[in-house]
Amino acid sequence: MADQRYDPKQIEPKWQKLWASERTWEVSNEPIGTDERPKSYVLEMLPYPSGEPHIGHLKNYSLGDAIAHFHRRTGHRVLHPMGYDAFGLPAENHAINTGERPRDSTNASIAAFRRAFNSWGISIDWSRELATHEPEYYRWTQWIFLALYERGLAYRKEAAVKWCPNDQTVLANEQVIDGRCERCGHLVEIRQLEQWFFRITDYADRLLDDLQTIDWPEHVTAMQRNWIGRSAGAEVTFRCDEVGIDYPVFTTRPDTLFGATFFVMAPEHPDVGRLAAGTEYEQQVHDYVNRALTESVEVRGAADKPKTGVPLGRTVTNPVTGEQIPMFVADYVLMEYGTGAIMGVPAHDQRDYDFAVAFGLEIRQVVEPVDGEVPEGEAFVSHTADERLVNSGEFSGMDAVAGQQAIIEWLDREGKGHASVNYRLRDWLVSRQRYWGCPIPIIYCESCGMVPVPESDLPVRLPDVDDYKPKGRSPLAAAEDWVNVRCPNCKGPARRETDTMDTFVDSSWYYMRYCDPHNDKAPWDRHVLDSWMPVDQYIGGVEHAILHLMYSRFFVKALADMGLLGFQEPFKALFTQGMILGPDGVKMSKSAGNVISPMPIVDRYGADAARCYVLFIGPPDQDAAWSESSLAGVHKFLGRLWRLGDGLSGDAGPAEQPAGAEGDALTLVRKANWAIDKVTTGMTGRFTFNTAIAAIMELVNEVYHHLDAELGARRFAVATAASLLFPFAPHLGSEVYEMVTGQRVWEEPWPAADASMLQSDTFELVCQVNGKVRDRVIAQSGAPRDELERLCMATRGVQAHVDGHEVAKVIVVPDKLVNVVVR
RNA sequence: GCGGCGGUGGUGGAACGGUAGACACGAUGCUCUCAAAAGGCAUUGUCCGUAAGGACGUGUGGGUUCGAAUCCCACCCGCCGCACCA
């Protein structure tokens, strides 16, 4: 072979320049003439520009780019854009620490990402690039906020909200992990504050039901189902005659209503003080409530916390038994779920059981298994049709499922309750007391009250400030020139809203802006939007399973209801990539000291090797540890392909499959077609790029083993390898394809496997005795069953194990194996 | 506790119910070379055996089947999400 070497530093910039100057990956919103190719929108989650890109970005965009290239070459008009999720706390904290303005550090990081994407050769339509911190973008974020506001989907309300004392801002429920701030890890406090919310709970049912219409990984839809937390049951009214008030409770087990022997309210319930007033427990209740309110989210929420509580000194009426049952206040009841009060059914709820034991309350069994025992010392919580109601008046004897229905109907007739559904999902808290975010376009007027900024005044620009330090209110509040405005209505003195939006608002619609990125009349033209959306393949990390992916679904549904778009789901298919762990198998982090940066890797081995390696490392949806030696192996493989191409470069010609190939040539032609089939299958569905690349390696190995095969066959095999490799290693794929054929590989259609070449004339017949392989023999493809049986029985290995035994049965699987069953 | 995912050589991982371990890393040997780098070729699940060959092997225990890593049941272990949600 020639003594030249594969040199990515020569090859990669050459192709990058060509693609940039020819704007190869740009796609028009108005296809010219007779372009009737189907559209395909391939999108990776946009990066958050903070510092330099890391190895996870390389994997994310290598995955998406491979899919985009495959779709292009299989006849699609592919939209594959890029942008930056530019607002956010890290840039602001960086500013507090260093004094560097968020805008400057963010723009520097964006430049680093742009450089990286170019040096990796990602096929991006750069004409659609956007960043969420630019007024041209956030003008429309504000516009959407106001559209939600007009329809009552954005509202301001005082509520008990989660507050991070370190970041000095409120957080959405979704941003609190185990009682701690997801960003900084500080314990979160509860504060009673007036804040902005989006009414996502209005969409709970649709967000749940429509999960069935999208092709997402099971674990992600499961997480969303879980998070929405829909429970069906009943609302049942318990009346407190002493004060003359009805207290509804929510229960998923109305069939156990006859077993409700006490009643519990959350410490935050507004009636707790009034109910206890004048009773012997007044002081105790007061103290208990105060203590509960000051407890941290983490302590209060601990599942194994012993049950505590205080009697209220009052009773309510159990609506089915008519009994007076005692009322309590206890912190295991949460104000934010259901009605903030529960019926206590100790026999059939473990928490109620624990409470009843602690307070010596009656435990009354009202459901029993048809056969089997009720467990001792714990609640019997099972709920199936194999269980019967007992001690339940007219409902006794019914099975638990039917009994539940019957009791709901009875409650409905008597006006004491009705079927009801509850959700765990809370409304999305979107306001933040921080600087580096999209300003909320609302003005507070002394006489007109809350006034939306008129559309003609958008965007409300984020002003420059000098002090980013959080002080419990937005740093914007100090920008007096900006804050003080005239009321758009009455022209009187007014003040701007100084909170900014959660950055998840920005990223809830960016994928739509890509479709019509330069529109300055509207966030998008609906016809253009509907022609590209929904995203056909979305690719990103699983860490957004709930936050970004649910907020975006909510946005699309809300905007669809306004007639602004004509689809119900933003992301038709989702792929969640696994993480790349450090060489030690531990998640990469500065503290673990195991961070692998993509830039030196690309510099040393080339972008193609880096891209192929992160795809070859394992199934792309699974985590995998970094291995430099495996990366070197991939680099070696690329060099092997390059040398084959180099060797054929003097004989460049069409890469057609040679007709009538025989011997070595036929072997190569078959292997090439086998690889086409393998790679094509791997590109669809599960994205098994690791095995696709392995198939190309096999093809390349096969060429090395048949270097004497005739030129046409070698050229076909090498060109095919380059063509198949192109989505993973676009520079080398282009280089080798050009060396061998003189053509541009990305302008070639994706190769189609020749079905007649996928099967050979003969095959190796596996000969088993009692399911164990005892021999192998070459047989003609398509040979009849009796012929295969005869061949198998004649082998030495089979005879040795059949000898002296009675043949009970022979199983023949044509073109595969024969299994002789002996006794 | 609820929901989801996983457990295969020294390592990463392959395997429509049909040859377990493709491909790659690592290791060993050979080769090219004055030499090295780089390359090429070969071997490589474990155990017994010089070999032919055999036995054992996909977390554990059962089951279905001519045949199970794959399907079913019961467990064990690990990871992820949710969780005093009534």
XYZ file of C-alpha atoms in Angstrom, chain A residues 10-431:
422
model
C -6.166 17.611 5.613
C -9.505 16.055 4.780
C -11.947 17.558 7.248
C -11.457 21.327 6.712
C -11.592 20.796 2.969
C -15.117 19.389 3.044
C -16.268 21.788 5.745
C -15.304 24.733 3.561
C -17.085 23.274 0.568
C -20.313 22.657 2.494
C -20.180 26.159 3.968
C -19.524 27.920 0.668
C -22.184 25.942 -1.183
C -24.625 26.182 1.763
C -25.204 22.522 1.189
C -27.432 21.913 4.203
C -29.755 24.893 3.845
C -33.336 24.109 3.019
C -35.972 26.454 1.690
C -39.464 26.970 3.072
C -40.707 27.178 -0.481
C -39.563 24.111 -2.369
C -38.809 25.043 -5.945
C -40.959 23.723 -8.759
C -41.703 20.052 -8.606
C -39.864 19.258 -5.388
C -42.316 16.877 -3.834
C -39.955 15.145 -1.487
C -41.554 14.501 1.901
C -40.322 16.737 4.707
C -38.307 15.507 7.627
C -37.558 17.635 10.672
C -34.609 16.247 12.608
C -33.749 18.122 15.764
C -31.367 17.775 18.678
C -32.131 19.667 21.859
C -30.513 23.074 21.599
C -27.418 23.578 23.741
C -27.263 25.793 26.793
C -24.232 27.970 25.975
C -22.103 27.932 29.083
C -18.386 27.510 28.568
C -17.158 24.997 26.014
C -19.101 22.074 24.498
C -18.596 18.776 26.295
C -18.520 15.197 25.139
C -22.279 14.748 25.625
C -22.873 17.459 23.023
C -20.658 15.591 20.579
C -22.737 12.455 21.034
C -26.052 14.302 20.824
C -25.210 16.072 17.573
C -23.426 13.076 16.048
C -26.602 11.086 16.570
C -28.854 13.742 15.095
C -26.552 14.400 12.183
C -26.432 10.729 11.225
C -30.236 10.654 11.158
C -30.420 13.914 9.197
C -27.977 12.628 6.567
C -29.818 9.348 6.279
C -33.135 11.125 5.766
C -31.634 13.391 3.106
C -30.240 10.476 1.165
C -33.490 8.558 1.414
C -35.343 11.303 -0.414
C -36.464 13.774 2.249
C -36.292 17.555 2.472
C -34.553 17.745 5.807
C -34.771 20.616 8.257
C -31.803 20.414 10.624
C -31.293 23.759 12.385
C -29.347 24.977 15.419
C -29.731 27.567 18.158
C -28.829 28.437 21.723
C -30.813 28.423 24.955
C -29.014 31.550 26.035
C -30.803 32.911 29.105
C -30.229 31.342 32.484
C -28.786 31.393 35.942
C -25.228 30.114 35.290
C -24.362 33.132 33.114
C -25.744 35.396 35.814
C -23.866 33.676 38.627
C -20.745 33.866 36.500
C -21.339 37.609 36.217
C -21.673 37.925 39.989
C -18.376 36.086 40.481
C -16.319 37.675 37.729
C -18.074 40.870 36.730
C -18.270 39.695 33.137
C -21.644 40.671 31.699
C -24.000 37.746 31.039
C -24.417 38.915 27.468
C -20.666 38.814 26.877
C -19.976 35.459 28.472
C -22.995 33.962 26.727
C -21.960 35.281 23.339
C -18.436 33.977 23.857
C -19.821 30.553 24.637
C -22.107 30.657 21.597
C -19.072 31.382 19.440
C -17.314 28.364 20.948
C -20.300 26.138 20.185
C -20.518 27.451 16.627
C -16.821 26.698 16.110
C -17.288 23.227 17.526
C -20.258 22.386 15.318
C -18.302 23.482 12.263
C -15.196 21.536 13.211
C -17.320 18.451 13.850
C -18.878 18.813 10.395
C -22.464 18.778 11.645
C -24.813 19.420 8.707
C -26.676 22.448 10.029
C -28.867 24.895 8.149
C -27.080 27.971 9.503
C -29.527 30.363 7.869
C -31.970 29.550 10.667
C -29.637 29.993 13.637
C -31.220 31.659 16.667
C -30.487 32.477 20.301
C -33.175 32.966 22.915
C -31.512 36.050 24.450
C -31.773 38.080 21.282
C -34.631 40.624 21.184
C -35.650 39.281 17.749
C -36.405 36.020 19.524
C -37.649 37.004 22.964
C -40.002 39.548 21.480
C -42.065 36.526 20.474
C -41.571 34.770 23.795
C -43.244 37.836 25.279
C -45.887 37.789 22.574
C -46.742 34.175 23.475
C -46.815 35.084 27.164
C -49.403 37.753 26.399
C -51.411 35.358 24.230
C -51.547 32.981 27.200
C -52.399 35.895 29.495
C -55.321 37.004 27.327
C -56.797 33.523 27.527
C -56.348 33.223 31.247
C -53.602 30.640 30.854
C -51.029 32.975 32.408
C -52.120 34.361 35.744
C -50.752 35.934 38.892
C -51.607 34.440 42.234
C -50.405 34.334 45.807
C -49.527 30.805 46.769
C -47.223 28.728 48.904
C -44.284 28.401 46.527
C -40.854 26.806 46.584
C -38.078 29.291 47.299
C -34.359 28.688 46.952
C -32.572 30.824 49.585
C -29.248 30.503 47.766
C -30.365 31.499 44.288
C -32.847 33.933 45.834
C -35.650 32.996 43.512
C -38.777 30.880 43.378
C -38.707 27.564 41.576
C -41.199 25.451 39.663
C -42.245 22.185 41.311
C -40.369 20.406 38.541
C -37.138 22.149 39.596
C -37.209 20.811 43.157
C -35.463 17.448 43.492
C -35.779 15.673 46.854
C -36.620 18.962 48.527
C -33.566 20.679 47.077
C -32.928 23.218 44.329
C -32.010 21.337 41.168
C -29.428 23.971 40.279
C -27.482 24.560 43.484
C -28.663 21.778 45.795
C -29.759 24.054 48.634
C -32.721 23.040 50.791
C -35.822 24.661 49.428
C -38.144 26.706 51.630
C -41.849 27.347 51.321
C -42.865 30.969 50.974
C -46.208 32.587 50.538
C -45.638 34.817 47.497
C -47.525 36.321 44.604
C -46.139 34.812 41.414
C -46.852 34.175 37.741
C -48.188 30.776 36.743
C -49.105 29.008 33.504
C -52.283 26.985 33.783
C -50.775 23.674 32.632
C -53.190 21.772 34.900
C -55.987 22.633 32.459
C -54.184 20.360 30.034
C -53.493 17.466 32.404
C -55.875 15.051 30.720
C -54.736 15.891 27.211
C -51.074 15.738 28.182
C -51.764 12.294 29.586
C -53.994 10.927 26.832
C -51.899 12.170 23.916
C -48.847 10.309 25.174
C -50.435 7.406 23.316
C -50.157 9.266 20.016
C -46.382 9.796 20.067
C -43.465 7.472 19.567
C -41.461 8.101 22.722
C -39.391 5.775 24.904
C -41.452 3.973 27.481
C -39.489 5.328 30.415
C -40.131 8.930 29.358
C -43.866 8.532 28.888
C -43.926 6.639 32.190
C -42.224 9.556 33.925
C -44.706 12.006 32.444
C -47.674 9.827 33.436
C -46.175 9.627 36.882
C -45.644 13.346 37.097
C -49.152 14.182 35.949
C -50.328 11.648 38.516
C -53.936 11.247 37.545
C -56.038 9.410 40.157
C -59.701 8.619 39.687
C -61.962 8.336 42.688
C -64.623 10.375 44.379
C -65.135 13.539 46.296
C -67.111 12.807 49.458
C -68.645 15.414 51.750
C -68.222 15.201 55.517
C -70.358 17.719 57.413
C -69.278 19.341 60.642
C -72.621 20.135 62.279
C -71.108 22.159 65.118
C -69.874 24.833 62.720
C -72.313 24.018 59.920
C -69.691 23.549 57.196
C -69.332 20.777 54.613
C -65.804 19.471 54.137
C -65.198 17.570 50.931
C -62.380 15.036 50.757
C -60.893 13.246 47.794
C -60.466 9.485 47.930
C -59.425 6.830 45.438
C -61.166 4.229 47.589
C -64.809 5.212 48.063
C -65.501 1.502 48.547
C -63.882 1.811 51.988
C -66.107 4.694 53.103
C -67.782 2.599 55.828
C -64.330 2.165 57.346
C -63.691 5.906 57.734
C -63.315 6.256 61.497
C -61.639 9.660 61.672
C -60.994 12.807 59.637
C -57.735 14.719 59.149
C -56.898 18.206 57.891
C -53.617 19.610 56.632
C -51.911 22.159 58.934
C -52.271 24.755 56.150
C -56.013 24.221 55.878
C -57.586 27.659 56.395
C -60.312 26.334 58.765
C -58.028 24.573 61.214
C -57.719 27.553 63.574
C -61.417 28.324 63.490
C -62.392 24.716 64.183
C -60.108 24.406 67.179
C -61.038 27.793 68.554
C -62.776 27.514 71.910
C -61.947 23.830 72.333
C -59.529 22.406 74.869
C -57.068 21.787 72.006
C -56.866 25.375 70.756
C -53.352 26.081 72.027
C -52.007 22.654 71.049
C -53.368 23.044 67.523
C -51.898 26.507 67.235
C -48.470 25.251 68.262
C -48.637 22.193 66.009
C -49.591 24.217 62.949
C -46.790 26.711 63.542
C -44.244 23.958 63.829
C -45.466 22.224 60.688
C -45.302 25.425 58.646
C -41.671 26.085 59.488
C -40.470 22.598 58.670
C -38.387 22.177 55.515
C -39.831 20.424 52.504
C -37.346 17.624 52.985
C -38.142 16.902 56.646
C -41.880 17.256 56.294
C -41.962 15.052 53.203
C -39.990 12.098 54.594
C -42.107 9.022 53.963
C -40.968 7.130 57.053
C -41.636 10.008 59.435
C -43.726 8.855 62.436
C -47.305 10.074 62.392
C -48.044 13.124 64.482
C -51.132 15.272 64.898
C -53.514 17.002 67.314
C -57.291 16.553 67.769
C -59.379 19.547 66.721
C -62.010 18.829 69.386
C -64.719 18.552 66.739
C -66.430 15.803 64.802
C -67.800 15.344 61.298
C -70.500 12.995 60.077
C -69.546 9.963 58.056
C -72.067 10.313 55.210
C -72.775 6.598 54.863
C -72.813 5.458 58.473
C -74.117 8.684 59.992
C -71.551 8.291 62.765
C -69.741 11.223 64.316
C -66.022 10.739 63.767
C -63.260 12.826 65.377
C -61.336 15.526 63.482
C -57.554 15.970 63.636
C -54.871 18.151 62.187
C -51.816 16.211 61.004
C -48.874 17.043 58.781
C -49.117 13.879 56.740
C -52.032 15.520 54.983
C -50.939 17.944 52.271
C -52.817 21.130 51.485
C -51.757 21.132 47.859
C -53.241 17.766 46.966
C -56.968 17.075 46.822
C -58.967 19.263 49.214
C -56.378 19.479 51.990
C -58.441 17.102 54.107
C -58.861 13.337 54.111
C -61.071 10.661 55.549
C -59.074 8.262 57.702
C -59.628 4.620 56.780
C -57.065 2.838 58.921
C -57.971 -0.688 57.868
C -57.218 0.074 54.217
C -54.562 2.770 54.093
C -51.164 2.281 55.655
C -50.715 5.941 56.646
C -54.151 6.071 58.244
C -53.354 2.777 59.942
C -50.160 4.173 61.444
C -52.041 7.267 62.588
C -54.851 5.208 64.126
C -52.374 3.058 66.023
C -50.597 6.144 67.343
C -53.851 7.713 68.498
C -55.785 4.617 69.562
C -58.500 4.994 66.935
C -60.856 2.287 65.742
C -59.600 0.160 62.835
C -62.659 -1.178 61.058
C -62.248 -3.787 58.331
C -64.700 -3.182 55.471
C -63.028 -5.088 52.614
C -61.907 -8.713 52.762
C -60.404 -11.102 50.251
C -62.813 -13.787 49.026
C -60.265 -16.383 49.983
C -57.219 -15.599 52.017
C -56.513 -13.735 55.189
C -56.450 -10.082 56.035
C -52.871 -9.359 57.116
C -52.188 -8.650 60.792
C -50.533 -5.451 61.948
C -50.867 -3.500 58.729
C -53.497 -2.044 56.440
C -55.119 -4.214 53.770
C -54.735 -1.945 50.770
C -55.315 -4.311 47.872
C -58.193 -3.416 45.575
C -59.481 -6.072 43.190
C -62.717 -7.730 42.163
C -61.656 -10.751 44.226
C -62.445 -8.830 47.390
C -65.791 -8.317 49.105
C -67.209 -5.409 51.023
C -68.161 -6.263 54.628
C -69.620 -4.129 57.442
C -70.834 -1.834 54.677
C -74.598 -1.790 55.091
C -76.506 -2.401 51.901
C -73.220 -2.671 49.971
C -71.891 -5.607 51.966
C -71.192 -8.618 49.804
C -70.432 -6.653 46.657
C -66.984 -7.003 45.206
C -64.655 -4.087 45.866
C -64.701 -2.762 42.310
C -68.474 -2.949 41.828
C -69.007 -1.725 45.375
C -66.936 1.351 44.672
C -69.123 2.216 41.708
C -72.303 1.575 43.694
C -71.198 3.798 46.561
C -70.287 6.628 44.183
C -73.735 6.385 42.624
C -75.368 6.405 46.035
C -73.367 9.490 47.096
C -74.376 11.229 43.889
C -78.088 10.490 44.472
C -77.899 11.661 48.068
C -75.943 14.806 47.145
C -73.096 13.766 49.392
C -70.437 13.252 46.789
C -69.573 12.461 43.191
C -66.978 10.825 41.029
C -63.849 12.938 40.814
C -60.346 12.992 39.394
C -57.227 14.462 40.963
C -53.807 15.252 39.578
C -50.390 15.530 41.103
C -49.440 18.070 38.452
C -49.367 21.689 39.660
C -49.528 24.843 37.604
C -46.173 25.908 36.200
C -44.594 28.736 38.192
C -42.799 30.825 35.560
C -41.621 34.028 37.256
